[in-house]
Short mmCIF file of C-alpha atoms in Angstrom, two decimals:
data_model
loop_
_atom_site.label_atom_id
_atom_site.label_comp_id
_atom_site.label_asym_id
_atom_site.label_seq_id
_atom_site.Cartn_x
_atom_site.Cartn_y
_atom_site.Cartn_z
CA MET A 1 0.00 0.00 0.00
CA LYS A 2 2.84 2.36 0.87
CA LEU A 3 4.56 1.56 -2.42
CA LEU A 4 1.37 2.31 -4.34
CA LYS A 5 0.92 5.64 -2.53
CA LYS A 6 4.55 6.55 -3.22
CA ALA A 7 4.15 5.65 -6.90
CA ILE A 8 1.02 7.81 -7.15
CA ASP A 9 2.79 10.72 -5.43
CA ASN A 10 5.75 10.44 -7.80
CA PHE A 11 3.44 10.33 -10.80
CA LEU A 12 1.49 13.40 -9.66
CA TYR A 13 4.73 15.27 -8.95
CA ALA A 14 6.05 14.50 -12.45
CA PHE A 15 2.70 15.42 -13.97
CA GLY A 16 2.78 18.67 -11.97
CA LYS A 17 6.17 19.56 -13.47
CA PHE A 18 4.81 18.90 -16.94
CA SER A 19 1.70 20.96 -16.16
CA ILE A 20 3.87 23.91 -15.12
CA VAL A 21 5.46 23.88 -18.58
CA LEU A 22 1.99 23.91 -20.15
CA VAL A 23 0.86 26.75 -17.86
CA ARG A 24 3.91 28.81 -18.80
CA PHE A 25 3.15 28.29 -22.50
CA TYR A 26 -0.50 29.19 -21.89
CA MET A 27 0.41 32.42 -20.04
CA HIS A 28 2.75 33.60 -22.77
CA VAL A 29 0.32 32.86 -25.57
CA LEU A 30 -2.82 34.23 -23.92
CA TYR A 31 -1.44 37.27 -22.10
CA ARG A 32 1.74 38.07 -24.09
CA PRO A 33 3.54 39.45 -20.99
CA LYS A 34 5.55 42.64 -21.43
CA ALA A 35 8.25 43.50 -18.89
CA HIS A 36 9.42 47.00 -17.99
CA PHE A 37 12.57 47.48 -15.93
CA VAL A 38 13.34 50.41 -13.64
CA ASP A 39 17.05 49.88 -14.23
CA LYS A 40 17.71 49.46 -17.95
CA SER A 41 20.98 47.63 -17.21
CA LEU A 42 19.05 44.84 -15.46
CA GLN A 43 16.69 43.94 -18.28
CA THR A 44 16.39 40.23 -17.68
CA ASN A 45 13.75 37.94 -16.24
CA LYS A 46 16.37 35.41 -15.19
CA LEU A 47 16.97 35.34 -11.44
CA LYS A 48 20.72 34.87 -11.54
CA GLU A 49 21.18 35.29 -7.79
CA PRO A 50 18.72 34.17 -5.10
CA CYS A 51 16.40 36.95 -3.93
CA ILE A 52 12.97 37.54 -2.41
CA VAL A 53 10.40 38.52 -5.04
CA ILE A 54 7.27 40.39 -3.93
CA ALA A 55 4.30 41.57 -6.00
CA ASN A 56 0.77 42.90 -5.66
CA HIS A 57 -2.01 40.32 -5.56
CA THR A 58 -5.10 40.95 -7.69
CA THR A 59 -6.36 37.48 -8.63
CA ILE A 60 -5.43 33.82 -8.26
CA VAL A 61 -3.78 34.08 -11.69
CA ASP A 62 -0.91 36.15 -10.22
CA PRO A 63 1.12 33.22 -8.78
CA PRO A 64 1.23 31.11 -11.98
CA PHE A 65 1.86 34.27 -14.00
CA ILE A 66 4.86 35.29 -11.89
CA LEU A 67 6.27 31.77 -12.00
CA SER A 68 5.80 31.76 -15.79
CA VAL A 69 7.61 35.02 -16.54
CA LEU A 70 10.51 34.57 -14.11
CA LYS A 71 13.31 32.24 -15.07
CA GLY A 72 15.78 30.48 -12.85
CA LYS A 73 15.45 28.47 -9.66
CA ARG A 74 12.52 29.67 -7.56
CA SER A 75 10.04 28.65 -4.90
CA ILE A 76 6.79 30.29 -3.87
CA VAL A 77 5.05 30.82 -0.54
CA ILE A 78 1.50 29.45 -0.72
CA ALA A 79 -1.33 29.72 1.80
CA LYS A 80 -1.41 26.46 3.72
CA ASP A 81 -5.17 26.07 3.28
CA TRP A 82 -4.62 26.13 -0.49
CA TYR A 83 -1.46 24.03 -0.40
CA GLU A 84 -3.24 21.20 1.42
CA LYS A 85 -6.23 21.02 -0.95
CA PRO A 86 -6.19 17.51 -2.50
CA GLY A 87 -7.07 18.82 -5.95
CA ILE A 88 -4.08 21.17 -6.25
CA ASN A 89 -1.52 19.87 -3.75
CA TRP A 90 0.33 17.99 -6.47
CA ILE A 91 0.98 21.11 -8.53
CA CYS A 92 1.84 23.15 -5.42
CA ARG A 93 4.56 20.62 -4.62
CA ALA A 94 5.78 20.63 -8.22
CA ALA A 95 6.07 24.43 -8.06
CA ASN A 96 8.31 24.10 -4.96
CA GLY A 97 5.57 25.61 -2.82
CA ILE A 98 6.23 26.65 0.77
CA PRO A 99 3.05 26.33 2.87
CA CYS A 100 2.28 29.22 5.21
CA ASP A 101 -0.54 29.29 7.76
CA ARG A 102 -2.06 32.75 7.28
CA PHE A 103 -4.60 32.36 10.09
CA ASN A 104 -2.25 31.40 12.92
CA LEU A 105 1.22 32.28 14.11
CA ASP A 106 3.54 30.38 11.78
CA THR A 107 7.34 30.56 11.66
CA GLU A 108 7.94 27.24 9.92
CA TRP A 109 7.51 28.80 6.47
CA ALA A 110 10.35 31.25 7.15
CA LEU A 111 12.71 28.40 8.09
CA LEU A 112 11.79 26.57 4.88
CA ALA A 113 12.23 29.75 2.84
CA LYS A 114 15.70 30.32 4.32
CA LYS A 115 16.68 26.79 3.28
CA GLU A 116 15.44 27.46 -0.26
CA LEU A 117 17.47 30.69 -0.45
CA LYS A 118 20.59 28.87 0.74
CA LYS A 119 20.03 26.30 -2.01
CA GLY A 120 20.17 29.14 -4.53
CA ARG A 121 16.42 29.42 -5.07
CA SER A 122 14.60 32.74 -5.11
CA VAL A 123 11.42 32.91 -3.03
CA VAL A 124 8.23 34.51 -4.38
CA ILE A 125 5.90 36.07 -1.80
CA PHE A 126 2.63 38.00 -2.10
CA PRO A 127 2.77 40.15 1.07
CA GLU A 128 -0.93 41.09 0.94
CA GLY A 129 -1.82 37.52 1.85
CA LYS A 130 -5.04 37.60 -0.17
CA CYS A 131 -6.43 38.93 -3.44
CA ARG A 132 -7.91 42.38 -3.83
CA GLU A 133 -9.71 43.17 -7.07
CA ASP A 134 -10.79 46.80 -6.48
CA GLY A 135 -7.48 48.26 -7.64
CA GLU A 136 -6.17 49.02 -4.15
CA LEU A 137 -3.56 47.09 -2.20
CA ASN A 138 -4.08 45.36 1.13
CA GLU A 139 -1.63 46.15 3.88
CA PHE A 140 1.61 44.20 3.50
CA LYS A 141 2.37 41.56 6.11
CA SER A 142 5.91 41.91 7.39
CA GLY A 143 7.01 38.29 6.86
CA PHE A 144 8.94 39.07 3.68
CA ALA A 145 10.75 41.95 5.41
CA PHE A 146 11.71 39.69 8.31
CA LEU A 147 13.01 37.07 5.88
CA ALA A 148 15.03 39.65 3.94
CA ARG A 149 16.45 41.34 7.02
CA SER A 150 17.39 38.10 8.75
CA THR A 151 19.04 36.49 5.70
CA GLY A 152 20.57 39.49 3.92
CA TYR A 153 19.08 38.54 0.55
CA PRO A 154 17.68 41.45 -1.51
CA VAL A 155 14.02 42.11 -2.27
CA VAL A 156 12.89 42.53 -5.88
CA SER A 157 9.53 44.31 -6.13
CA ILE A 158 7.20 43.73 -9.08
CA GLY A 159 4.07 45.65 -10.02
CA LEU A 160 1.45 43.75 -12.04
CA ASP A 161 -1.32 45.49 -13.94
CA GLY A 162 -3.56 42.56 -12.96
CA LYS A 163 -5.97 42.73 -15.91
CA TYR A 164 -6.26 39.10 -16.96
CA THR A 165 -8.86 39.57 -19.67
CA PHE A 166 -9.01 38.07 -23.13
CA GLY A 167 -7.00 40.10 -25.63
CA HIS A 168 -5.27 42.24 -22.99
CA ARG A 169 -1.49 42.19 -22.89
CA ILE A 170 -0.22 41.96 -19.31
CA HIS A 171 2.41 44.55 -18.41
CA TYR A 172 4.56 44.36 -15.31
CA VAL A 173 7.36 46.48 -13.86
CA VAL A 174 10.46 45.03 -12.20
CA ASP A 175 12.30 47.17 -9.65
CA ILE A 176 15.97 47.00 -8.74
CA PRO A 177 17.01 44.63 -5.91
CA LYS A 178 17.01 46.27 -2.47
CA LYS A 179 18.33 44.93 0.81
CA ILE A 180 16.60 45.51 4.14
CA GLU A 181 18.78 46.45 7.10
CA ARG A 182 17.87 47.00 10.73
CA THR A 183 17.00 50.62 11.55
CA LYS A 184 18.80 51.75 14.68
CA GLY A 185 16.68 53.15 17.47
CA LEU A 186 13.50 51.31 16.47
CA ALA A 187 12.00 48.21 17.99
CA SER A 188 12.30 45.22 15.68
CA SER A 189 8.55 44.84 15.12
CA VAL A 190 8.07 48.57 14.45
CA ASP A 191 11.00 48.57 12.05
CA LEU A 192 9.54 45.63 10.11
CA GLU A 193 6.13 47.30 9.88
CA ASN A 194 7.72 50.51 8.60
CA GLN A 195 9.80 48.63 6.03
CA SER A 196 6.74 46.70 4.86
CA ALA A 197 4.74 49.92 4.48
CA GLN A 198 7.54 51.47 2.42
CA PHE A 199 7.61 48.49 0.07
CA ARG A 200 3.83 48.58 -0.20
CA GLU A 201 3.97 52.18 -1.44
CA ARG A 202 6.68 51.23 -3.89
CA VAL A 203 4.75 48.23 -5.28
CA LYS A 204 1.65 50.42 -5.58
CA LEU A 205 3.59 52.86 -7.77
CA LEU A 206 5.08 50.00 -9.79
CA LYS A 207 1.57 48.67 -10.43
CA GLU A 208 0.41 52.11 -11.59
CA ALA A 209 3.45 52.32 -13.88
CA ALA A 210 2.56 48.89 -15.31
CA ILE A 211 -0.96 50.12 -16.07
CA ARG A 212 0.49 53.22 -17.80
CA HIS A 213 3.15 51.12 -19.58
CA ASN A 214 5.64 53.79 -18.51
CA THR A 215 8.33 53.87 -15.81
CA LEU A 216 9.63 57.37 -16.54
CA THR A 217 7.56 59.07 -13.82
CA LEU A 218 8.55 56.62 -11.08
CA PRO A 219 10.40 58.13 -8.09
CA ALA A 220 13.98 57.02 -7.54
CA PRO A 221 14.30 53.49 -6.09
CA ASP A 222 15.73 54.83 -2.80
CA THR A 223 12.80 57.21 -2.20
CA ILE A 224 11.38 57.30 1.34
CA TYR A 225 7.58 57.56 1.25
CA GLU A 226 5.32 59.28 3.73
CA VAL A 227 3.19 56.41 4.91
CA VAL A 228 -0.14 56.99 6.64
CA PRO A 229 -0.77 54.38 9.35
CA PRO A 230 -3.64 52.10 8.28
CA LEU A 231 -6.99 52.43 10.02
CA PRO A 232 -7.95 49.38 12.11
CA GLU A 233 -10.27 46.99 10.33
CA VAL A 234 -13.86 47.26 11.58
CA THR A 235 -15.45 43.89 12.26
CA GLU A 236 -18.42 42.65 14.26
CA GLU A 237 -15.99 41.31 16.86
CA SER A 238 -14.18 44.67 17.20
CA LEU A 239 -17.49 46.56 17.45
CA SER A 240 -18.73 44.15 20.11
CA SER A 241 -15.48 44.56 22.04
CA GLN A 242 -15.68 48.35 21.73
CA ASN A 243 -19.30 48.41 22.96
CA SER A 244 -18.41 46.21 25.90
CA LYS A 245 -15.52 48.49 26.78
CA SER A 246 -17.75 51.58 26.52
CA SER A 247 -20.32 49.93 28.78
CA LEU A 248 -17.61 49.05 31.28
CA ASP A 249 -16.18 52.57 31.18
CA SER A 250 -19.63 54.04 31.85
CA THR A 251 -20.11 51.86 34.92
CA LEU A 252 -16.73 52.92 36.28
CA ALA A 253 -17.28 56.61 35.54
CA TYR A 254 -17.45 59.13 38.39
CA LYS A 255 -20.93 59.68 39.88
CA SER A 256 -21.90 62.71 41.89
CA PRO A 257 -23.49 62.33 45.32
CA CYS A 258 -26.86 63.18 43.78
CA GLN A 259 -26.49 60.41 41.24
CA GLU A 260 -25.45 58.01 43.94
CA ALA A 261 -28.61 58.90 45.85
CA GLY A 262 -30.72 58.34 42.78
CA ARG A 263 -31.87 61.95 42.55
#
């Protein structure tokens, strides 16, 4: 039974590798990808040195598209709930997927990603963690910044126009590699959040440049952006917690002697 299971796993893995070749062919024929480079001297899609690749996330087509246009050894961080789905697990493994639990505290993915980088593989990450189709970007999770800062490997930002419609040619902009170093005087977590917010602003501009098909108006790669702290997400749970707190505060508030006497 174990031999049969192993044989099936090996077959699915090999079939997944073959499927990736077909997907790459499909992406190039259907979307005719066009790359724009911020640095004209780095006009190549081949990842010669291992790096951390980040990009905006519009639809589920983004991961196979990125893997199709980039050449060289690479792995990709995939949401664990997607990675473990029986129907697609075989192709996730064939794509050298790194499962990441996006709903719980998970550090295992970072250890796996570090091993991949040491093997000479670049690691693709979508810092938003989920798709957003309204044209805006979700806040970036700081995992990629932690990985880059702790390993010393550079981050390559990519902006995708995200319009996967029939007849539309997909444009994308590739930024120059940038390393993340610890900022003195800041707590580690605050520093990572700030770095993530800076990269989010940069990717947002790269996406807009991809939509315009023009990189000439992009700020210099070393630009520091004024980042507005994100507003907290309003949910039923947060509203309930806030109401409970308000109720508690009102019961603890000062009462005059007349109020105490019920007058």
